[in-house]
Short mmCIF file of C-alpha atoms in Angstrom, two decimals:
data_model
loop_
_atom_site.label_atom_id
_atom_site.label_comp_id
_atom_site.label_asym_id
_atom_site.label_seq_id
_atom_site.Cartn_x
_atom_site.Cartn_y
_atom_site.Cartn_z
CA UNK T 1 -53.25 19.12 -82.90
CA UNK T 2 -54.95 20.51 -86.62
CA UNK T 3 -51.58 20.14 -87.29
CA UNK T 4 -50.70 17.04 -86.40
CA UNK T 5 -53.97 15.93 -88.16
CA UNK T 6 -53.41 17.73 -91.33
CA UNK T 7 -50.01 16.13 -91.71
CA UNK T 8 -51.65 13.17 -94.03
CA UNK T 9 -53.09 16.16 -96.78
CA UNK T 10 -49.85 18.03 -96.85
CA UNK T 11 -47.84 15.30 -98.13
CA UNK T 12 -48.01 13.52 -101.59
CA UNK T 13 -46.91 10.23 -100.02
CA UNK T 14 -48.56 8.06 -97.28
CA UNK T 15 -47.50 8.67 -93.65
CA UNK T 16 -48.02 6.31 -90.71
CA UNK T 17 -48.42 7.72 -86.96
CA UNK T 18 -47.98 6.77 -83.71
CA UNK T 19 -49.08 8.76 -80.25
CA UNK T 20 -47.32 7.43 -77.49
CA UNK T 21 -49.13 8.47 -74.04
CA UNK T 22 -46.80 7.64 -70.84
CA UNK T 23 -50.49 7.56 -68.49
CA UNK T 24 -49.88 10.41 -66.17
CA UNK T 25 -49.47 13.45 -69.05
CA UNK T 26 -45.51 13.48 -67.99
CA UNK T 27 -44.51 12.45 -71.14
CA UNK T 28 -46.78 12.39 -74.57
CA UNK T 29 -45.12 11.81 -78.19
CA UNK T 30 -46.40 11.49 -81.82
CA UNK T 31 -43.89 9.69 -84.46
CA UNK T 32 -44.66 10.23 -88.13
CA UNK T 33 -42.80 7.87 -90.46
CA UNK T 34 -43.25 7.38 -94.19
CA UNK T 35 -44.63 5.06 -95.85
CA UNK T 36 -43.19 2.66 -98.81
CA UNK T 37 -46.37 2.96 -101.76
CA UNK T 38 -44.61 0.34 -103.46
CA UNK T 39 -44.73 -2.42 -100.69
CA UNK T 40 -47.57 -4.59 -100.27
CA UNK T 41 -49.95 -4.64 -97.44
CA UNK T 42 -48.07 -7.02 -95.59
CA UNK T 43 -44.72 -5.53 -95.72
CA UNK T 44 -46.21 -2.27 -94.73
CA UNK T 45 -48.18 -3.88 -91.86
CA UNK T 46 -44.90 -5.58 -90.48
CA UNK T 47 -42.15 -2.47 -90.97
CA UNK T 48 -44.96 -0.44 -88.99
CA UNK T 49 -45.00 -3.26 -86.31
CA UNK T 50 -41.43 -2.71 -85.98
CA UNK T 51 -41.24 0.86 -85.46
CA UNK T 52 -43.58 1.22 -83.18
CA UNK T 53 -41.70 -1.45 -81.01
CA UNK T 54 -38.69 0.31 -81.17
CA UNK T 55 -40.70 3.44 -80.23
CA UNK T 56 -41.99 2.04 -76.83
CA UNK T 57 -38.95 0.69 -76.10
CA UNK T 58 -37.04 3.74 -76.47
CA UNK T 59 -40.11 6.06 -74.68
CA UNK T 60 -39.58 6.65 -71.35
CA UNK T 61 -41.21 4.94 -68.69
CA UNK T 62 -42.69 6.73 -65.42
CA UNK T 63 -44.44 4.51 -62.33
CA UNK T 64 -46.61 6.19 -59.75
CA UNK T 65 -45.73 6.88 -56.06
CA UNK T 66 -47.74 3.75 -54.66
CA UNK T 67 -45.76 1.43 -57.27
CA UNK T 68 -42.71 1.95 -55.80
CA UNK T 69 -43.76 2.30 -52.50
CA UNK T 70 -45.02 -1.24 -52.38
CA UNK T 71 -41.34 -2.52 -53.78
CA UNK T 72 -39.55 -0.66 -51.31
CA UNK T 73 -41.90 -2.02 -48.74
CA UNK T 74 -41.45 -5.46 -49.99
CA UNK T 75 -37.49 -5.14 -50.68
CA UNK T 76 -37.69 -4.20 -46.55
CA UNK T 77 -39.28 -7.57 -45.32
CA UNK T 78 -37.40 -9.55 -47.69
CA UNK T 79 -33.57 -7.70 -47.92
CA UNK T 80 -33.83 -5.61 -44.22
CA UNK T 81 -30.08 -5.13 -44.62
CA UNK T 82 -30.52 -3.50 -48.31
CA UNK T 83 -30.16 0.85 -47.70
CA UNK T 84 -33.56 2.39 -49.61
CA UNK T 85 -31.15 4.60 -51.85
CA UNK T 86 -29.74 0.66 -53.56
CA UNK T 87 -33.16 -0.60 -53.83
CA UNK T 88 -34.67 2.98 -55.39
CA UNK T 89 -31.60 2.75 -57.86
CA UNK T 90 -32.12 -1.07 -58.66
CA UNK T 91 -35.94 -0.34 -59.25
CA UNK T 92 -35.33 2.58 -61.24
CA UNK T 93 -32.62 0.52 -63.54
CA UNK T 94 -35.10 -2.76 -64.14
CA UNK T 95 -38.30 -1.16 -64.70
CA UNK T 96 -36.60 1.62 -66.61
CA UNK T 97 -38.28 4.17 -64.60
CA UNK T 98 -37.42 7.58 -65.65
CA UNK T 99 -39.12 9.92 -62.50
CA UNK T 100 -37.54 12.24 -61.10
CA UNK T 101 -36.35 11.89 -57.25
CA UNK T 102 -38.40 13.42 -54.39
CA UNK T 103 -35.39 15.35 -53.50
CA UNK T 104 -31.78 17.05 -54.71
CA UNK T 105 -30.51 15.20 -51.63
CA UNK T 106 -32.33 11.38 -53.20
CA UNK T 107 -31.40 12.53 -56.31
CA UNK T 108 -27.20 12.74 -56.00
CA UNK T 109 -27.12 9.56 -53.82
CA UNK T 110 -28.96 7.74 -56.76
CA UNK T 111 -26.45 9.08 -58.62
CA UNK T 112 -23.82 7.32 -56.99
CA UNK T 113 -25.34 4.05 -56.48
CA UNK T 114 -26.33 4.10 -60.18
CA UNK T 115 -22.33 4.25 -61.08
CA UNK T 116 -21.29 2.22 -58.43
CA UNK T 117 -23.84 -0.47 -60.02
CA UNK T 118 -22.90 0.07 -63.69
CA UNK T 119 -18.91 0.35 -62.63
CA UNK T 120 -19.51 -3.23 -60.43
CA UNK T 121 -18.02 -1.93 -57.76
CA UNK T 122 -20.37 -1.85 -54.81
CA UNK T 123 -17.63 -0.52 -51.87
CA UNK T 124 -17.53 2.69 -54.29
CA UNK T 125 -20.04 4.43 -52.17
CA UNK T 126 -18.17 3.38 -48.96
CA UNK T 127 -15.16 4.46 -50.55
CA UNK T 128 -16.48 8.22 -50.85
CA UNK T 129 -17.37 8.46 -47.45
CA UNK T 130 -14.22 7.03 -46.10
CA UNK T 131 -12.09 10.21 -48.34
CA UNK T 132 -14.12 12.48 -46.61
CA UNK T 133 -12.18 13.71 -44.24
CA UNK T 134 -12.67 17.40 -43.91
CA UNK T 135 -14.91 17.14 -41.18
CA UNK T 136 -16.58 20.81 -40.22
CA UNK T 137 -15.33 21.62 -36.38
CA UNK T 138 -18.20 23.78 -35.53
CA UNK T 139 -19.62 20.38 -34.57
CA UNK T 140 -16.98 20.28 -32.13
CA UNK T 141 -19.02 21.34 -29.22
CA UNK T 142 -22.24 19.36 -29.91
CA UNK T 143 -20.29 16.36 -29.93
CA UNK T 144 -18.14 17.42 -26.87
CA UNK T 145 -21.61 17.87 -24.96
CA UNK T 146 -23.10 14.61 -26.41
CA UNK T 147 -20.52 12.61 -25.38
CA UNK T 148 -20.50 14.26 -21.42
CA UNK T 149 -23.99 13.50 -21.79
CA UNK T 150 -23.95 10.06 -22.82
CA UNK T 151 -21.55 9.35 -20.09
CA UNK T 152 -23.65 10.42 -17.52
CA UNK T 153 -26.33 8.13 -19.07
CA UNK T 154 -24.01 5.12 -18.78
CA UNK T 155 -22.82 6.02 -15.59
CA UNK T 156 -26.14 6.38 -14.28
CA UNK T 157 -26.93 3.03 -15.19
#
């Protein structure tokens, strides 16, 4: 930081900064830019308005927990149909969310909705389930029993 605050004496021109602060200490940033001693006090005023927009628009942007909770909760009454792994992915692309996913698992089938979005082809993640067919047999059994189970369910009935 006495670094960062010295900057202004070690140089023999003017220097403008910016801290960015993302709100959660996930992400912090400080831009130093230099600054034109010839312009006048608007020009300088309006060039640093314009670099620091283009700063916070290029940051990254992080939301708590309880911020997408309540969108996935509200995605569920209105879109019931809509899988949580579309609706995570659509959050994530229009409030340019940049946290990480709660698991590796989360994470990869983000991953695929986020293509399939960006390509425009939503049947992509149908289609890699459907090539999928190297099915483990050491499930044979379970399913053998489930099924002899389930029929005497629906027998009993």
């Amino acid at each position: 930081m006495r670094y960062i605050k010295g900057l202004p004496n070690t140089f023999s021109f003017k220097i403008e900064e910016y801290r960015f602060n993302s709100g959660n200490n996930i992400f912090n940033a400080i831009s130093v830019w230099r600054i034109d001693e010839q312009a006048d006090e608007d020009a300088v005023m309006q060039e640093n308005t314009r670099i620091i927009s283009k700063l916070q628009a290029d940051a990254p942007h992080y939301h708590t927990r309880a911020m997408r909770v309540n969108y996935l909760r509200t995605c569920d009454l209105l879109l019931p149909k809509a899988k949580p792994s579309a609706l995570r992915t659509i959050y994530r692309m229009l409030t340019g969310d940049n946290s990480a996913a709660e698991t590796v698992n989360e994470a990869k089938v983000d991953e695929r909705i986020r293509l399939a979005l960006e390509l425009g082809d939503p049947e992509i993640a149908i289609d890699l389930r459907e090539h999928n067919n190297r099915q483990p047999s050491k499930y044979d059994i379970f399913w053998k029993t489930a099924a002899q189970f389930l029929a005497g369910k629906a027998a009993a009935i």
